[in-house]
Short mmCIF file of C-alpha atoms and ligand atoms in Angstrom, two decimals:
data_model
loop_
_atom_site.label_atom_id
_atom_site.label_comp_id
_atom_site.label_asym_id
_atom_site.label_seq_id
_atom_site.Cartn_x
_atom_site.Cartn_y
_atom_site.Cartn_z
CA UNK A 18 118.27 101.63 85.28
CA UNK A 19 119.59 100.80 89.03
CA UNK A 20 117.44 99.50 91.30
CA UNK A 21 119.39 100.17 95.25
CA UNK A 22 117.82 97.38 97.53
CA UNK A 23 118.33 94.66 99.97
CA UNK A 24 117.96 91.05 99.73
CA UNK A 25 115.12 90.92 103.03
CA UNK A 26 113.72 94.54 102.48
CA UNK A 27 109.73 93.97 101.71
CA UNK A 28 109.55 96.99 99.75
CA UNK A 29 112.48 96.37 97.08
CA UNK A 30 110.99 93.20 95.91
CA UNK A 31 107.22 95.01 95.50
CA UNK A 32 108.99 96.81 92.92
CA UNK A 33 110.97 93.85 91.39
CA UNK A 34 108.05 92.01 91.04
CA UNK A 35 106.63 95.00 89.15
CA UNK A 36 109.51 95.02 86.78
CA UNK A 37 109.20 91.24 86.54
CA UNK A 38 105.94 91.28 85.32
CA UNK A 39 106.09 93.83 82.75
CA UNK A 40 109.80 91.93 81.42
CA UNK A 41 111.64 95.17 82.20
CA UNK A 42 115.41 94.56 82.66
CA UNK A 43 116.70 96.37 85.93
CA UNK A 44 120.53 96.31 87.16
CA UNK A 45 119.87 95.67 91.18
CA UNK A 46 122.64 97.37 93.45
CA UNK A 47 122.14 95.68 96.91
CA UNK A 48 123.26 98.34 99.60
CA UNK A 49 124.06 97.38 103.31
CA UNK A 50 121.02 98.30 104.77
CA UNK A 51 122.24 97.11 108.36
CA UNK A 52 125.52 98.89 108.03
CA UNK A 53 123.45 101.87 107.42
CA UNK A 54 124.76 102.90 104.27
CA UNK A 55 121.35 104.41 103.50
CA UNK A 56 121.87 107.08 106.03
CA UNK A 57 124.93 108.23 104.44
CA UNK A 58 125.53 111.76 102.53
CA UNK A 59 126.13 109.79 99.40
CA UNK A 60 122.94 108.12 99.68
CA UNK A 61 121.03 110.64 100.93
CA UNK A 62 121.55 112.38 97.95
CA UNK A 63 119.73 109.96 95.81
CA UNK A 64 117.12 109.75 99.21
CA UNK A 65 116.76 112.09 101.51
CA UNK A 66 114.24 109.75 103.77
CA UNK A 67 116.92 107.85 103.68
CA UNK A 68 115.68 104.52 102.77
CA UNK A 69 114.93 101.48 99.69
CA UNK A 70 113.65 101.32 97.33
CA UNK A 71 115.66 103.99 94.90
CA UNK A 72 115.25 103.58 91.26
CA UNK A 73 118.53 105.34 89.12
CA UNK A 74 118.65 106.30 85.93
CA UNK A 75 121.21 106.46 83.42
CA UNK A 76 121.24 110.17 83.63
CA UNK A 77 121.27 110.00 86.87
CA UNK A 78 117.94 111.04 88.27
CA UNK A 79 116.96 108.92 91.78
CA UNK A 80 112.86 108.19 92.11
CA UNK A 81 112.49 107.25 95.57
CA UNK A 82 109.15 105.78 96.92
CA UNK A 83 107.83 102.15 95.94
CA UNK A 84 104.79 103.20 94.01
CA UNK A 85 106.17 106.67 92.56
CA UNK A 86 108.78 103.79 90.76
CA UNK A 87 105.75 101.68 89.73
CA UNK A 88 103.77 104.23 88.11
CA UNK A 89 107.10 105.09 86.42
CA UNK A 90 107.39 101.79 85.30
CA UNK A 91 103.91 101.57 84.23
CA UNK A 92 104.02 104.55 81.67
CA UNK A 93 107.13 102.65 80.44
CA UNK A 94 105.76 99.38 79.73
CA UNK A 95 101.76 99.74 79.68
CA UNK A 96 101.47 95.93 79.72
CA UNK A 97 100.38 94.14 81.44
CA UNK A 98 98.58 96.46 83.46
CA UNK A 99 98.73 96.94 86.84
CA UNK A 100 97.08 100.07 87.77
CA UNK A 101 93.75 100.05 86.50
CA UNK A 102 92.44 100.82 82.80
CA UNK A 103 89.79 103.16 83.41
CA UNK A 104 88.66 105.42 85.76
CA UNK A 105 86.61 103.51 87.57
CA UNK A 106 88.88 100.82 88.10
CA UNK A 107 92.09 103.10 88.71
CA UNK A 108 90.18 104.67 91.95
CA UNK A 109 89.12 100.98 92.83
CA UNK A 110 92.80 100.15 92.73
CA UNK A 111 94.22 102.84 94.41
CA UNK A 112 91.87 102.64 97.63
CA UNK A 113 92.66 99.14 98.06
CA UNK A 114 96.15 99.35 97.22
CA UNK A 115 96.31 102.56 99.98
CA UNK A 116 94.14 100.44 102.56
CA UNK A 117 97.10 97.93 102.09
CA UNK A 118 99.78 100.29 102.15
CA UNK A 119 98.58 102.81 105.39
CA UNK A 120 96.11 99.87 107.12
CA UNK A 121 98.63 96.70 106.77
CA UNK A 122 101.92 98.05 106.29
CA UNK A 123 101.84 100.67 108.86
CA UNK A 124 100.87 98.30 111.75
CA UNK A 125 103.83 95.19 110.45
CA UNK A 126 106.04 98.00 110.28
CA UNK A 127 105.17 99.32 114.27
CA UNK A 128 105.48 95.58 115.02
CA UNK A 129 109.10 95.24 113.35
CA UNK A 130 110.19 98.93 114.67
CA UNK A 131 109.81 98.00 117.90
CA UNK A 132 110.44 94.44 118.24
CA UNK A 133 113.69 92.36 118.45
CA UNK A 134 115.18 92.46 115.63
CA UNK A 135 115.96 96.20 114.97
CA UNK A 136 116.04 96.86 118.65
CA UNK A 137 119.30 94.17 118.50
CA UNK A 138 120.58 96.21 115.87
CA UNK A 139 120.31 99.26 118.05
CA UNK A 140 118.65 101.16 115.75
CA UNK A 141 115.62 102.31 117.40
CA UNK A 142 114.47 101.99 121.70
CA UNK A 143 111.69 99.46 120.82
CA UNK A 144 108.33 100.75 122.60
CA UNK A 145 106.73 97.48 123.75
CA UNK A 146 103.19 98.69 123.64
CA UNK A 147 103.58 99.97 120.16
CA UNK A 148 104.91 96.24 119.08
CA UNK A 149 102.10 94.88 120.50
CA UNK A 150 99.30 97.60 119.31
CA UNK A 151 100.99 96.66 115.27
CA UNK A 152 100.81 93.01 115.56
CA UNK A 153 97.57 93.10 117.40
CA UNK A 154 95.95 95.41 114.33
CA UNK A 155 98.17 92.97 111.53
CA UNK A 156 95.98 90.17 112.99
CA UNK A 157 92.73 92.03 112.81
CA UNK A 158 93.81 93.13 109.32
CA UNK A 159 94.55 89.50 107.88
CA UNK A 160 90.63 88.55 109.17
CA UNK A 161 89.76 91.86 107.26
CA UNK A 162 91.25 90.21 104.13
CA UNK A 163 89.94 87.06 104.62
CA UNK A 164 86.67 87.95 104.38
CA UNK A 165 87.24 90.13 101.52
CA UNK A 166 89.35 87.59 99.83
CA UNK A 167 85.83 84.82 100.00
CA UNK A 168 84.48 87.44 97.77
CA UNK A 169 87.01 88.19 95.22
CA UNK A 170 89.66 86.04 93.74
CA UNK A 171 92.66 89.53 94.27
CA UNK A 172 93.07 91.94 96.67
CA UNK A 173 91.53 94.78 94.26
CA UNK A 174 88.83 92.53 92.17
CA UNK A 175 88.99 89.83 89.43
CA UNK A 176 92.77 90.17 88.44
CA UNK A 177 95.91 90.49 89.51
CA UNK A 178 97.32 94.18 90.21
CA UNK A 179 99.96 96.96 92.23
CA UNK A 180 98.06 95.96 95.48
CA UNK A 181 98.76 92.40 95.41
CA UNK A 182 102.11 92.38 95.13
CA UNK A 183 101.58 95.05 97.44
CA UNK A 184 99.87 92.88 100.07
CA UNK A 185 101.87 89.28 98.96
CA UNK A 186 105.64 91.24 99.76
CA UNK A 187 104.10 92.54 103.30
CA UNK A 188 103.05 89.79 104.24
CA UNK A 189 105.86 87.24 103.30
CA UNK A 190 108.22 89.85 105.77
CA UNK A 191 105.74 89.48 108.32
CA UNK A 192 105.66 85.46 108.52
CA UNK A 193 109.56 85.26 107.86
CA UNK A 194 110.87 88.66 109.99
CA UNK A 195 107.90 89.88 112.49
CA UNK A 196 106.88 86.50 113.67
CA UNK A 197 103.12 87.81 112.38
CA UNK A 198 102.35 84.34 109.99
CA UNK A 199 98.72 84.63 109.24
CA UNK A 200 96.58 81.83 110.61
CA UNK A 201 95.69 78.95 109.38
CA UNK A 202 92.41 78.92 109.76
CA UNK A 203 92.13 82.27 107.19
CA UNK A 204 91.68 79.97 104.05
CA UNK A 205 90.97 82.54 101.39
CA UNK A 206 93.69 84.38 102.60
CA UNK A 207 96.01 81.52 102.21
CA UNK A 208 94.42 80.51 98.85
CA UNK A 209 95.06 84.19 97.21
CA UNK A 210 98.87 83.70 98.96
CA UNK A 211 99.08 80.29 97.21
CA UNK A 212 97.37 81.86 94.08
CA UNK A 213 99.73 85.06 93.75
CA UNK A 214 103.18 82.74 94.75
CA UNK A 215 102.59 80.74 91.87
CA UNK A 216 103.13 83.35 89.24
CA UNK A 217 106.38 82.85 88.20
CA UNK A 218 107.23 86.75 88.57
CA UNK A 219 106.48 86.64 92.26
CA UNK A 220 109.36 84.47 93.18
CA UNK A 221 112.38 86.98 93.03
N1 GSH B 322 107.35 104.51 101.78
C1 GSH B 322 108.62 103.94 101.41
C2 GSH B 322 109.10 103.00 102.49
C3 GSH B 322 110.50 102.49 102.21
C4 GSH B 322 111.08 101.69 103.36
O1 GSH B 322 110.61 101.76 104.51
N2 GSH B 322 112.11 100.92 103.04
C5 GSH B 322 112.81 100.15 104.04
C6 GSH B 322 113.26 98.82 103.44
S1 GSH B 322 111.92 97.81 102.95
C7 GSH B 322 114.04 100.92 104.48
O2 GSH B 322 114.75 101.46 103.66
N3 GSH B 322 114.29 100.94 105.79
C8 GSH B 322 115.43 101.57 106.33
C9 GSH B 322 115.06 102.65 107.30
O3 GSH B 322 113.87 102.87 107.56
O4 GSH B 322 115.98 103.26 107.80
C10 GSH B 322 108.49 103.21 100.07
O5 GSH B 322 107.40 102.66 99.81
O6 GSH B 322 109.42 103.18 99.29
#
């Protein structure tokens, strides 16, 4: 398996942490994101959105979409699980781990769109309001998860799952690329961060 991604790209390293954790062994083809090789016939092929991460296979087939790859990756190796066991805790997982995705992610993402960075590349004419409405709702989000966080020791409950790494990967980009660190003063945020960088699998 093939694993097209990009050294800085957030959403790459969600799934290599997911293959890291269950010990699967993935070949990683890093693609010039910046150059815009993704937007190019041969990759759109494997993508038509045009973007990272792709898994390959060795027959060839592309899975596009971070979690579609996780849940494949799940049903390969079981263990440990990240999903959920039962039904109860598979819904739990999944709301949390879509509150991340659509509630956090969108907004960093409206902040990076439109602010310096990308609009140096030329890739997009950055809309300052919408920078500004992303980062404003990223900092109301991070509060949201600090309270949640002085209630539970993970993002979805009592263990580590998807929607961690989910969260941990989102936020790293935002402190290093989007100037959108978390405060200080959120201490169970920053204790999960501390707790969920120590695992050895989070690192990559
Ligand atoms: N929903 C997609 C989002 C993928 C995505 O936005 N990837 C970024 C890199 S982290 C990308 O390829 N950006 C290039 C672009 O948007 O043109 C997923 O979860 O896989």
């Amino acid at each position: 398996m093939k694993l097209y991604s990009f050294p800085s790209a957030p959403n790459p390293r969600r799934v290599l942490i997911f293959a890291a954790e269950k010990q699967l062994q993935i070949e990683v083809v890093n693609i010039d994101l910046r150059g815009g090789e993704t937007k190019r016939p041969e990759f759109l092929q494997k993508n038509p959105s045009g973007k990272i991460p792709v898994l390959e296979l060795v027959d060839g087939t592309c899975i596009a979409e971070t979690v579609a790859i996780c849940r494949y990756l799940e049903s390969l190796a079981p263990e440990p699980n990240l999903f959920g066991r039962d039904a109860l805790e598979i819904a739990l997982i999944e709301a949390h781990h879509r509150h991340i995705e659509f509630e956090l992610h969108t907004n960093i993402g409206a902040a990076w769109v439109n602010g310096p960075i990308v609009a140096a590349a030329g890739l997009v004419e950055p809309i300052e309001a919408q920078r500004l409405r992303g980062a404003g709702l990223t900092r109301k989000y991070y509060q949201r998860m600090d309270k949640e966080l002085a209630e539970r020791s993970f993002v979805a409950g009592e263990r580590f799952t998807v929607a961690d790494i989910s969260a941990l990967c989102m936020i790293d980009f935002a402190a290093a690329m989007v100037d959108l660190q978390p405060d200080s003063s959120l201490e169970h945020l920053w204790a999960w961060h501390e707790r969920v960088s120590q695992r050895a699998n989070v690192n990559n």
